[in-house]
Structures are given as C-alpha cells and as structure tokens.
Amino acid sequence: MTDPIPEPTRSAWQGLPEQMAGRLVQLRQLVLEVARENPAIGPLEETVKWGEPAFLTAASGSGTTVRLHRHKKSPDTYALYVHCQTDLVERYRQLYGEELTFDGNRAVLFDSKEEPPVEAVKHCIAMALTYHLQKRS
C-alpha cells in the first residue's frame, strides 16, 4: 500500500520526469516503512526544506532529518540526503561502498533507471532516523 503523498511533497516533485518521480515515491515509501517498523523512531513529520521533501523525527528526536530529491548534478540521479555534519555517509561508505554511490558527506545517490538495493537503503534510512539514539549509546 502506498501512503498518500501530501501536497507540499507533490509540489516539490511536480515537473520531474515520470521515472524519476516514481523512484522518489518508492524511496519515500521506504522511509515511511522504516519508521513504521521501528517503534523508537515514532511518527515522522513530512515537510519541505530547501524545496526538497524532508522527514523529521520531531516526536521522538531519535534521528537526523532525511531529504529526498533529484540530484542537481545529473538529470537521471536522485538522492537520499542527510545532515552533512553527521558521520552517516562515512558509515554508509564503510558498510555499502561496493553497493551504493555517494556525494561527499551529504548524500546517497541512485540512478533512476535502476532498482535501488532495497535492504541496504532501508538500513541507511534506519541509521539516519535513529542517529541520535546511536550517539547516546
């Protein structure tokens, strides 16, 4: 089942090529699924930051914000963005350097023409949405 997409998110993705928009919707579903599967994360607040759909753990404070949007450097690439002052992308690189592509210390990149590696992506999302819990332990 696909969660209904709120208007701010729909507007942020308006005008993107169909394949790109479809991949972003798929990535959004993974974010929501990860949050539902982990009670420590709690409900997410979905909003738009810097013109990009963003997911905040406002209720629990368990993690850092994740954003989803087309990558500005390539028309066929989309990204899962995390806060650049975390060590998340470095940790993703250590775990999934052979499977995923990265942009500096801020994003995991995906080709809209290819299926993403779902389990690796879900783990990366979970790490972001529980980032503050991990830092406390």
mmCIF file of N, CA and C in Angstrom:
data_model
loop_
_atom_site.group_PDB
_atom_site.id
_atom_site.type_symbol
_atom_site.label_atom_id
_atom_site.label_comp_id
_atom_site.label_asym_id
_atom_site.label_seq_id
_atom_site.Cartn_x
_atom_site.Cartn_y
_atom_site.Cartn_z
ATOM 1 N N MET A 1 0.835 -1.181 0.000
ATOM 2 C CA MET A 1 0.000 0.000 0.000
ATOM 3 C C MET A 1 0.883 1.250 0.000
ATOM 4 N N THR A 2 0.540 2.193 -0.817
ATOM 5 C CA THR A 2 1.284 3.441 -0.913
ATOM 6 C C THR A 2 0.636 4.493 -0.029
ATOM 7 N N ASP A 3 1.446 5.133 0.809
ATOM 8 C CA ASP A 3 0.928 6.202 1.656
ATOM 9 C C ASP A 3 0.598 7.399 0.783
ATOM 10 N N PRO A 4 -0.516 8.087 1.087
ATOM 11 C CA PRO A 4 -0.862 9.272 0.295
ATOM 12 C C PRO A 4 0.239 10.326 0.393
ATOM 13 N N ILE A 5 0.510 10.947 -0.725
ATOM 14 C CA ILE A 5 1.578 11.953 -0.772
ATOM 15 C C ILE A 5 0.978 13.327 -0.481
ATOM 16 N N PRO A 6 1.450 14.002 0.577
ATOM 17 C CA PRO A 6 0.911 15.323 0.893
ATOM 18 C C PRO A 6 1.257 16.354 -0.180
ATOM 19 N N GLU A 7 0.455 17.372 -0.255
ATOM 20 C CA GLU A 7 0.601 18.406 -1.286
ATOM 21 C C GLU A 7 1.999 19.027 -1.341
ATOM 22 N N PRO A 8 2.619 19.398 -0.223
ATOM 23 C CA PRO A 8 3.957 20.002 -0.347
ATOM 24 C C PRO A 8 4.961 19.076 -1.046
ATOM 25 N N THR A 9 4.905 17.788 -0.750
ATOM 26 C CA THR A 9 5.801 16.824 -1.401
ATOM 27 C C THR A 9 5.460 16.712 -2.881
ATOM 28 N N ARG A 10 4.169 16.596 -3.178
ATOM 29 C CA ARG A 10 3.740 16.503 -4.593
ATOM 30 C C ARG A 10 4.224 17.712 -5.374
ATOM 31 N N SER A 11 4.077 18.892 -4.776
ATOM 32 C CA SER A 11 4.512 20.125 -5.454
ATOM 33 C C SER A 11 6.019 20.142 -5.683
ATOM 34 N N ALA A 12 6.791 19.658 -4.695
ATOM 35 C CA ALA A 12 8.250 19.651 -4.823
ATOM 36 C C ALA A 12 8.702 18.761 -5.970
ATOM 37 N N TRP A 13 7.946 17.709 -6.260
ATOM 38 C CA TRP A 13 8.327 16.766 -7.315
ATOM 39 C C TRP A 13 7.602 17.022 -8.631
ATOM 40 N N GLN A 14 6.740 18.033 -8.651
ATOM 41 C CA GLN A 14 5.993 18.358 -9.863
ATOM 42 C C GLN A 14 6.955 18.721 -10.988
ATOM 43 N N GLY A 15 6.689 18.215 -12.165
ATOM 44 C CA GLY A 15 7.508 18.526 -13.325
ATOM 45 C C GLY A 15 8.709 17.611 -13.520
ATOM 46 N N LEU A 16 8.975 16.719 -12.570
ATOM 47 C CA LEU A 16 10.069 15.768 -12.762
ATOM 48 C C LEU A 16 9.643 14.695 -13.758
ATOM 49 N N PRO A 17 10.586 14.118 -14.485
ATOM 50 C CA PRO A 17 10.236 13.021 -15.386
ATOM 51 C C PRO A 17 9.543 11.891 -14.611
ATOM 52 N N GLU A 18 8.641 11.200 -15.263
ATOM 53 C CA GLU A 18 7.831 10.162 -14.615
ATOM 54 C C GLU A 18 8.680 9.107 -13.907
ATOM 55 N N GLN A 19 9.738 8.664 -14.560
ATOM 56 C CA GLN A 19 10.589 7.633 -13.964
ATOM 57 C C GLN A 19 11.261 8.158 -12.686
ATOM 58 N N MET A 20 11.740 9.385 -12.721
ATOM 59 C CA MET A 20 12.372 9.999 -11.555
ATOM 60 C C MET A 20 11.364 10.136 -10.417
ATOM 61 N N ALA A 21 10.189 10.665 -10.724
ATOM 62 C CA ALA A 21 9.155 10.835 -9.702
ATOM 63 C C ALA A 21 8.778 9.489 -9.094
ATOM 64 N N GLY A 22 8.680 8.464 -9.927
ATOM 65 C CA GLY A 22 8.358 7.132 -9.428
ATOM 66 C C GLY A 22 9.403 6.602 -8.469
ATOM 67 N N ARG A 23 10.664 6.829 -8.769
ATOM 68 C CA ARG A 23 11.748 6.387 -7.880
ATOM 69 C C ARG A 23 11.719 7.153 -6.556
ATOM 70 N N LEU A 24 11.413 8.437 -6.615
ATOM 71 C CA LEU A 24 11.333 9.227 -5.389
ATOM 72 C C LEU A 24 10.160 8.766 -4.522
ATOM 73 N N VAL A 25 9.038 8.434 -5.148
ATOM 74 C CA VAL A 25 7.894 7.896 -4.403
ATOM 75 C C VAL A 25 8.290 6.568 -3.754
ATOM 76 N N GLN A 26 9.018 5.738 -4.490
ATOM 77 C CA GLN A 26 9.493 4.458 -3.947
ATOM 78 C C GLN A 26 10.413 4.697 -2.741
ATOM 79 N N LEU A 27 11.323 5.649 -2.840
ATOM 80 C CA LEU A 27 12.236 5.961 -1.742
ATOM 81 C C LEU A 27 11.458 6.517 -0.546
ATOM 82 N N ARG A 28 10.472 7.357 -0.807
ATOM 83 C CA ARG A 28 9.612 7.876 0.261
ATOM 84 C C ARG A 28 8.924 6.735 0.999
ATOM 85 N N GLN A 29 8.424 5.759 0.255
ATOM 86 C CA GLN A 29 7.754 4.606 0.879
ATOM 87 C C GLN A 29 8.718 3.849 1.783
ATOM 88 N N LEU A 30 9.973 3.727 1.365
ATOM 89 C CA LEU A 30 10.963 3.051 2.198
ATOM 90 C C LEU A 30 11.196 3.814 3.499
ATOM 91 N N VAL A 31 11.260 5.138 3.426
ATOM 92 C CA VAL A 31 11.442 5.956 4.632
ATOM 93 C C VAL A 31 10.280 5.720 5.593
ATOM 94 N N LEU A 32 9.069 5.773 5.079
ATOM 95 C CA LEU A 32 7.886 5.589 5.923
ATOM 96 C C LEU A 32 7.826 4.172 6.488
ATOM 97 N N GLU A 33 8.207 3.209 5.683
ATOM 98 C CA GLU A 33 8.218 1.809 6.117
ATOM 99 C C GLU A 33 9.216 1.595 7.255
ATOM 100 N N VAL A 34 10.413 2.128 7.108
ATOM 101 C CA VAL A 34 11.434 2.001 8.154
ATOM 102 C C VAL A 34 10.923 2.613 9.457
ATOM 103 N N ALA A 35 10.298 3.774 9.369
ATOM 104 C CA ALA A 35 9.780 4.435 10.580
ATOM 105 C C ALA A 35 8.688 3.596 11.236
ATOM 106 N N ARG A 36 7.804 3.026 10.424
ATOM 107 C CA ARG A 36 6.730 2.186 10.973
ATOM 108 C C ARG A 36 7.274 0.933 11.641
ATOM 109 N N GLU A 37 8.352 0.380 11.093
ATOM 110 C CA GLU A 37 8.912 -0.879 11.597
ATOM 111 C C GLU A 37 9.722 -0.704 12.879
ATOM 112 N N ASN A 38 10.096 0.532 13.220
ATOM 113 C CA ASN A 38 10.935 0.760 14.394
ATOM 114 C C ASN A 38 10.218 1.697 15.367
ATOM 115 N N PRO A 39 9.674 1.143 16.468
ATOM 116 C CA PRO A 39 8.933 1.973 17.420
ATOM 117 C C PRO A 39 9.768 3.116 18.025
ATOM 118 N N ALA A 40 11.084 2.976 18.072
ATOM 119 C CA ALA A 40 11.933 4.032 18.635
ATOM 120 C C ALA A 40 11.901 5.292 17.783
ATOM 121 N N ILE A 41 11.617 5.143 16.504
ATOM 122 C CA ILE A 41 11.588 6.299 15.601
ATOM 123 C C ILE A 41 10.305 7.105 15.808
ATOM 124 N N GLY A 42 9.188 6.421 15.941
ATOM 125 C CA GLY A 42 7.912 7.112 16.116
ATOM 126 C C GLY A 42 7.433 7.727 14.817
ATOM 127 N N PRO A 43 6.352 8.489 14.902
ATOM 128 C CA PRO A 43 5.801 9.095 13.685
ATOM 129 C C PRO A 43 6.753 10.148 13.116
ATOM 130 N N LEU A 44 6.789 10.211 11.799
ATOM 131 C CA LEU A 44 7.633 11.207 11.128
ATOM 132 C C LEU A 44 6.816 12.435 10.780
ATOM 133 N N GLU A 45 7.469 13.560 10.788
ATOM 134 C CA GLU A 45 6.880 14.790 10.263
ATOM 135 C C GLU A 45 7.408 14.950 8.845
ATOM 136 N N GLU A 46 6.499 15.006 7.879
ATOM 137 C CA GLU A 46 6.897 15.190 6.478
ATOM 138 C C GLU A 46 6.657 16.643 6.108
ATOM 139 N N THR A 47 7.709 17.282 5.648
ATOM 140 C CA THR A 47 7.643 18.699 5.320
ATOM 141 C C THR A 47 8.525 18.940 4.095
ATOM 142 N N VAL A 48 8.743 20.174 3.731
ATOM 143 C CA VAL A 48 9.644 20.512 2.631
ATOM 144 C C VAL A 48 10.677 21.495 3.167
ATOM 145 N N LYS A 49 11.957 21.158 2.978
ATOM 146 C CA LYS A 49 13.067 22.033 3.364
ATOM 147 C C LYS A 49 13.925 22.264 2.123
ATOM 148 N N TRP A 50 14.256 23.502 1.864
ATOM 149 C CA TRP A 50 15.076 23.859 0.691
ATOM 150 C C TRP A 50 14.471 23.279 -0.598
ATOM 151 N N GLY A 51 13.150 23.248 -0.667
ATOM 152 C CA GLY A 51 12.466 22.752 -1.859
ATOM 153 C C GLY A 51 12.477 21.240 -1.999
ATOM 154 N N GLU A 52 12.918 20.535 -0.956
ATOM 155 C CA GLU A 52 13.029 19.078 -1.011
ATOM 156 C C GLU A 52 12.196 18.443 0.096
ATOM 157 N N PRO A 53 11.417 17.403 -0.222
ATOM 158 C CA PRO A 53 10.685 16.703 0.824
ATOM 159 C C PRO A 53 11.642 16.210 1.910
ATOM 160 N N ALA A 54 11.259 16.449 3.157
ATOM 161 C CA ALA A 54 12.111 16.126 4.295
ATOM 162 C C ALA A 54 11.292 15.383 5.346
ATOM 163 N N PHE A 55 11.966 14.492 6.053
ATOM 164 C CA PHE A 55 11.325 13.667 7.067
ATOM 165 C C PHE A 55 12.069 13.877 8.376
ATOM 166 N N LEU A 56 11.329 14.333 9.394
ATOM 167 C CA LEU A 56 11.907 14.663 10.685
ATOM 168 C C LEU A 56 11.349 13.734 11.757
ATOM 169 N N THR A 57 12.176 13.400 12.701
ATOM 170 C CA THR A 57 11.744 12.594 13.841
ATOM 171 C C THR A 57 11.363 13.536 14.983
ATOM 172 N N ALA A 58 10.468 14.459 14.699
ATOM 173 C CA ALA A 58 10.117 15.518 15.653
ATOM 174 C C ALA A 58 9.534 14.962 16.952
ATOM 175 N N ALA A 59 8.721 13.924 16.870
ATOM 176 C CA ALA A 59 8.070 13.381 18.074
ATOM 177 C C ALA A 59 9.068 12.703 19.008
ATOM 178 N N SER A 60 9.974 11.915 18.450
ATOM 179 C CA SER A 60 10.891 11.133 19.279
ATOM 180 C C SER A 60 12.275 11.766 19.415
ATOM 181 N N GLY A 61 12.660 12.582 18.453
ATOM 182 C CA GLY A 61 14.012 13.133 18.443
ATOM 183 C C GLY A 61 15.079 12.070 18.219
ATOM 184 N N SER A 62 14.672 10.934 17.664
ATOM 185 C CA SER A 62 15.576 9.784 17.523
ATOM 186 C C SER A 62 16.640 9.937 16.450
ATOM 187 N N GLY A 63 16.388 10.794 15.456
ATOM 188 C CA GLY A 63 17.332 10.824 14.345
ATOM 189 C C GLY A 63 17.488 12.174 13.701
ATOM 190 N N THR A 64 18.269 12.160 12.649
ATOM 191 C CA THR A 64 18.508 13.368 11.877
ATOM 192 C C THR A 64 17.533 13.400 10.701
ATOM 193 N N THR A 65 17.314 14.564 10.160
ATOM 194 C CA THR A 65 16.422 14.744 9.028
ATOM 195 C C THR A 65 16.984 14.053 7.783
ATOM 196 N N VAL A 66 16.101 13.428 7.022
ATOM 197 C CA VAL A 66 16.478 12.919 5.706
ATOM 198 C C VAL A 66 15.636 13.663 4.669
ATOM 199 N N ARG A 67 16.256 13.963 3.543
ATOM 200 C CA ARG A 67 15.575 14.643 2.447
ATOM 201 C C ARG A 67 15.701 13.791 1.192
ATOM 202 N N LEU A 68 14.729 13.902 0.303
ATOM 203 C CA LEU A 68 14.700 13.121 -0.930
ATOM 204 C C LEU A 68 14.437 14.052 -2.103
ATOM 205 N N HIS A 69 15.314 14.001 -3.096
ATOM 206 C CA HIS A 69 15.060 14.826 -4.286
ATOM 207 C C HIS A 69 16.006 14.431 -5.413
ATOM 208 N N ARG A 70 15.741 15.014 -6.550
ATOM 209 C CA ARG A 70 16.628 14.852 -7.707
ATOM 210 C C ARG A 70 17.972 15.468 -7.353
ATOM 211 N N HIS A 71 19.027 14.845 -7.816
ATOM 212 C CA HIS A 71 20.367 15.377 -7.578
ATOM 213 C C HIS A 71 20.648 16.437 -8.633
ATOM 214 N N LYS A 72 21.126 17.558 -8.215
ATOM 215 C CA LYS A 72 21.296 18.692 -9.127
ATOM 216 C C LYS A 72 22.361 18.466 -10.204
ATOM 217 N N LYS A 73 23.301 17.557 -9.956
ATOM 218 C CA LYS A 73 24.412 17.392 -10.888
ATOM 219 C C LYS A 73 24.127 16.435 -12.041
ATOM 220 N N SER A 74 23.013 15.697 -11.973
ATOM 221 C CA SER A 74 22.722 14.736 -13.038
ATOM 222 C C SER A 74 21.214 14.591 -13.212
ATOM 223 N N PRO A 75 20.726 14.688 -14.434
ATOM 224 C CA PRO A 75 19.281 14.613 -14.660
ATOM 225 C C PRO A 75 18.676 13.232 -14.368
ATOM 226 N N ASP A 76 19.498 12.183 -14.324
ATOM 227 C CA ASP A 76 18.987 10.835 -14.081
ATOM 228 C C ASP A 76 19.254 10.343 -12.661
ATOM 229 N N THR A 77 19.770 11.203 -11.806
ATOM 230 C CA THR A 77 20.172 10.789 -10.462
ATOM 231 C C THR A 77 19.279 11.450 -9.422
ATOM 232 N N TYR A 78 18.911 10.666 -8.431
ATOM 233 C CA TYR A 78 18.180 11.197 -7.284
ATOM 234 C C TYR A 78 18.946 10.815 -6.028
ATOM 235 N N ALA A 79 18.576 11.422 -4.901
ATOM 236 C CA ALA A 79 19.409 11.250 -3.715
ATOM 237 C C ALA A 79 18.590 11.164 -2.433
ATOM 238 N N LEU A 80 19.205 10.491 -1.474
ATOM 239 C CA LEU A 80 18.788 10.488 -0.077
ATOM 240 C C LEU A 80 19.817 11.345 0.636
ATOM 241 N N TYR A 81 19.399 12.524 1.098
ATOM 242 C CA TYR A 81 20.309 13.462 1.747
ATOM 243 C C TYR A 81 20.208 13.338 3.260
ATOM 244 N N VAL A 82 21.355 13.460 3.926
ATOM 245 C CA VAL A 82 21.404 13.519 5.384
ATOM 246 C C VAL A 82 22.213 14.752 5.778
ATOM 247 N N HIS A 83 22.149 15.114 7.033
ATOM 248 C CA HIS A 83 22.871 16.291 7.514
ATOM 249 C C HIS A 83 24.375 16.085 7.287
ATOM 250 N N CYS A 84 25.011 17.063 6.678
ATOM 251 C CA CYS A 84 26.423 16.935 6.294
ATOM 252 C C CYS A 84 27.384 16.936 7.480
ATOM 253 N N GLN A 85 26.929 17.338 8.657
ATOM 254 C CA GLN A 85 27.823 17.342 9.818
ATOM 255 C C GLN A 85 27.712 16.060 10.646
ATOM 256 N N THR A 86 26.981 15.074 10.132
ATOM 257 C CA THR A 86 26.963 13.762 10.774
ATOM 258 C C THR A 86 28.044 12.905 10.119
ATOM 259 N N ASP A 87 28.297 11.743 10.701
ATOM 260 C CA ASP A 87 29.241 10.798 10.102
ATOM 261 C C ASP A 87 28.507 9.705 9.324
ATOM 262 N N LEU A 88 27.237 9.943 9.021
ATOM 263 C CA LEU A 88 26.418 8.902 8.398
ATOM 264 C C LEU A 88 26.951 8.438 7.051
ATOM 265 N N VAL A 89 27.267 9.353 6.162
ATOM 266 C CA VAL A 89 27.708 8.930 4.830
ATOM 267 C C VAL A 89 29.015 8.155 4.927
ATOM 268 N N GLU A 90 29.878 8.536 5.831
ATOM 269 C CA GLU A 90 31.117 7.771 6.013
ATOM 270 C C GLU A 90 30.801 6.353 6.490
ATOM 271 N N ARG A 91 29.856 6.230 7.404
ATOM 272 C CA ARG A 91 29.453 4.905 7.870
ATOM 273 C C ARG A 91 28.785 4.109 6.753
ATOM 274 N N TYR A 92 27.962 4.773 5.946
ATOM 275 C CA TYR A 92 27.343 4.096 4.790
ATOM 276 C C TYR A 92 28.426 3.580 3.840
ATOM 277 N N ARG A 93 29.429 4.419 3.619
ATOM 278 C CA ARG A 93 30.531 4.066 2.724
ATOM 279 C C ARG A 93 31.251 2.812 3.215
ATOM 280 N N GLN A 94 31.497 2.734 4.522
ATOM 281 C CA GLN A 94 32.171 1.571 5.102
ATOM 282 C C GLN A 94 31.341 0.306 4.927
ATOM 283 N N LEU A 95 30.039 0.427 5.095
ATOM 284 C CA LEU A 95 29.151 -0.733 5.008
ATOM 285 C C LEU A 95 28.794 -1.111 3.572
ATOM 286 N N TYR A 96 28.551 -0.109 2.733
ATOM 287 C CA TYR A 96 27.972 -0.348 1.409
ATOM 288 C C TYR A 96 28.753 0.303 0.270
ATOM 289 N N GLY A 97 30.045 0.481 0.457
ATOM 290 C CA GLY A 97 30.875 1.128 -0.563
ATOM 291 C C GLY A 97 30.863 0.436 -1.909
ATOM 292 N N GLU A 98 30.605 -0.849 -1.920
ATOM 293 C CA GLU A 98 30.545 -1.605 -3.183
ATOM 294 C C GLU A 98 29.164 -1.549 -3.824
ATOM 295 N N GLU A 99 28.153 -1.229 -3.017
ATOM 296 C CA GLU A 99 26.764 -1.287 -3.479
ATOM 297 C C GLU A 99 26.152 0.067 -3.809
ATOM 298 N N LEU A 100 26.578 1.085 -3.082
ATOM 299 C CA LEU A 100 25.962 2.402 -3.204
ATOM 300 C C LEU A 100 26.972 3.433 -3.708
ATOM 301 N N THR A 101 26.442 4.556 -4.182
ATOM 302 C CA THR A 101 27.243 5.681 -4.658
ATOM 303 C C THR A 101 26.946 6.867 -3.744
ATOM 304 N N PHE A 102 27.936 7.708 -3.515
ATOM 305 C CA PHE A 102 27.793 8.786 -2.541
ATOM 306 C C PHE A 102 28.227 10.124 -3.135
ATOM 307 N N ASP A 103 27.717 11.192 -2.520
ATOM 308 C CA ASP A 103 28.130 12.542 -2.859
ATOM 309 C C ASP A 103 28.686 13.168 -1.587
ATOM 310 N N GLY A 104 30.007 13.228 -1.492
ATOM 311 C CA GLY A 104 30.666 13.825 -0.329
ATOM 312 C C GLY A 104 30.189 13.232 0.975
ATOM 313 N N ASN A 105 29.829 14.105 1.918
ATOM 314 C CA ASN A 105 29.370 13.662 3.228
ATOM 315 C C ASN A 105 27.888 13.957 3.431
ATOM 316 N N ARG A 106 27.155 14.083 2.289
ATOM 317 C CA ARG A 106 25.772 14.515 2.417
ATOM 318 C C ARG A 106 24.724 13.649 1.763
ATOM 319 N N ALA A 107 25.095 12.726 0.851
ATOM 320 C CA ALA A 107 24.032 12.028 0.123
ATOM 321 C C ALA A 107 24.434 10.650 -0.379
ATOM 322 N N VAL A 108 23.398 9.820 -0.494
ATOM 323 C CA VAL A 108 23.487 8.549 -1.200
ATOM 324 C C VAL A 108 22.793 8.794 -2.534
ATOM 325 N N LEU A 109 23.461 8.430 -3.619
ATOM 326 C CA LEU A 109 22.939 8.695 -4.957
ATOM 327 C C LEU A 109 22.400 7.421 -5.597
ATOM 328 N N PHE A 110 21.351 7.599 -6.414
ATOM 329 C CA PHE A 110 20.728 6.479 -7.116
ATOM 330 C C PHE A 110 20.463 6.865 -8.559
ATOM 331 N N ASP A 111 20.583 5.902 -9.450
ATOM 332 C CA ASP A 111 20.267 6.091 -10.857
ATOM 333 C C ASP A 111 18.785 5.766 -11.044
ATOM 334 N N SER A 112 18.035 6.694 -11.602
ATOM 335 C CA SER A 112 16.593 6.494 -11.755
ATOM 336 C C SER A 112 16.254 5.357 -12.718
ATOM 337 N N LYS A 113 17.230 4.915 -13.509
ATOM 338 C CA LYS A 113 16.986 3.828 -14.468
ATOM 339 C C LYS A 113 17.192 2.450 -13.849
ATOM 340 N N GLU A 114 17.674 2.410 -12.589
ATOM 341 C CA GLU A 114 17.982 1.130 -11.945
ATOM 342 C C GLU A 114 17.225 0.982 -10.635
ATOM 343 N N GLU A 115 16.918 -0.262 -10.283
ATOM 344 C CA GLU A 115 16.309 -0.559 -8.990
ATOM 345 C C GLU A 115 17.342 -0.305 -7.889
ATOM 346 N N PRO A 116 16.960 0.365 -6.828
ATOM 347 C CA PRO A 116 17.903 0.555 -5.719
ATOM 348 C C PRO A 116 18.042 -0.739 -4.909
ATOM 349 N N PRO A 117 19.170 -0.944 -4.245
ATOM 350 C CA PRO A 117 19.331 -2.110 -3.373
ATOM 351 C C PRO A 117 18.533 -1.882 -2.082
ATOM 352 N N VAL A 118 17.314 -2.368 -2.058
ATOM 353 C CA VAL A 118 16.334 -2.022 -1.029
ATOM 354 C C VAL A 118 16.833 -2.257 0.395
ATOM 355 N N GLU A 119 17.407 -3.400 0.672
ATOM 356 C CA GLU A 119 17.815 -3.681 2.055
ATOM 357 C C GLU A 119 18.930 -2.739 2.518
ATOM 358 N N ALA A 120 19.889 -2.456 1.657
ATOM 359 C CA ALA A 120 20.955 -1.515 2.013
ATOM 360 C C ALA A 120 20.376 -0.117 2.240
ATOM 361 N N VAL A 121 19.460 0.289 1.381
ATOM 362 C CA VAL A 121 18.857 1.617 1.501
ATOM 363 C C VAL A 121 18.041 1.715 2.790
ATOM 364 N N LYS A 122 17.271 0.684 3.095
ATOM 365 C CA LYS A 122 16.484 0.693 4.328
ATOM 366 C C LYS A 122 17.397 0.781 5.552
ATOM 367 N N HIS A 123 18.532 0.092 5.521
ATOM 368 C CA HIS A 123 19.463 0.161 6.647
ATOM 369 C C HIS A 123 20.028 1.575 6.778
ATOM 370 N N CYS A 124 20.379 2.195 5.676
ATOM 371 C CA CYS A 124 20.883 3.576 5.712
ATOM 372 C C CYS A 124 19.826 4.525 6.273
ATOM 373 N N ILE A 125 18.588 4.363 5.843
ATOM 374 C CA ILE A 125 17.496 5.199 6.349
ATOM 375 C C ILE A 125 17.345 4.996 7.852
ATOM 376 N N ALA A 126 17.351 3.737 8.282
ATOM 377 C CA ALA A 126 17.214 3.436 9.712
ATOM 378 C C ALA A 126 18.347 4.060 10.517
ATOM 379 N N MET A 127 19.555 4.016 9.991
ATOM 380 C CA MET A 127 20.692 4.630 10.686
ATOM 381 C C MET A 127 20.482 6.138 10.843
ATOM 382 N N ALA A 128 19.945 6.783 9.814
ATOM 383 C CA ALA A 128 19.699 8.225 9.894
ATOM 384 C C ALA A 128 18.578 8.538 10.885
ATOM 385 N N LEU A 129 17.491 7.772 10.817
ATOM 386 C CA LEU A 129 16.328 8.055 11.660
ATOM 387 C C LEU A 129 16.529 7.642 13.118
ATOM 388 N N THR A 130 17.640 6.941 13.404
ATOM 389 C CA THR A 130 17.981 6.601 14.797
ATOM 390 C C THR A 130 19.349 7.178 15.176
ATOM 391 N N TYR A 131 19.833 8.110 14.421
ATOM 392 C CA TYR A 131 21.186 8.655 14.599
ATOM 393 C C TYR A 131 21.428 9.165 16.021
ATOM 394 N N HIS A 132 20.483 9.903 16.573
ATOM 395 C CA HIS A 132 20.677 10.462 17.914
ATOM 396 C C HIS A 132 20.618 9.374 18.983
ATOM 397 N N LEU A 133 19.851 8.340 18.764
ATOM 398 C CA LEU A 133 19.816 7.211 19.704
ATOM 399 C C LEU A 133 21.159 6.505 19.713
ATOM 400 N N GLN A 134 21.744 6.331 18.531
ATOM 401 C CA GLN A 134 23.043 5.658 18.413
ATOM 402 C C GLN A 134 24.134 6.473 19.095
ATOM 403 N N LYS A 135 24.063 7.779 18.982
ATOM 404 C CA LYS A 135 25.084 8.643 19.576
ATOM 405 C C LYS A 135 24.990 8.624 21.104
ATOM 406 N N ARG A 136 23.783 8.400 21.639
ATOM 407 C CA ARG A 136 23.592 8.362 23.093
ATOM 408 C C ARG A 136 24.122 7.073 23.702
ATOM 409 N N SER A 137 24.095 5.979 22.907
ATOM 410 C CA SER A 137 24.500 4.686 23.481
ATOM 411 C C SER A 137 25.977 4.423 23.382
#
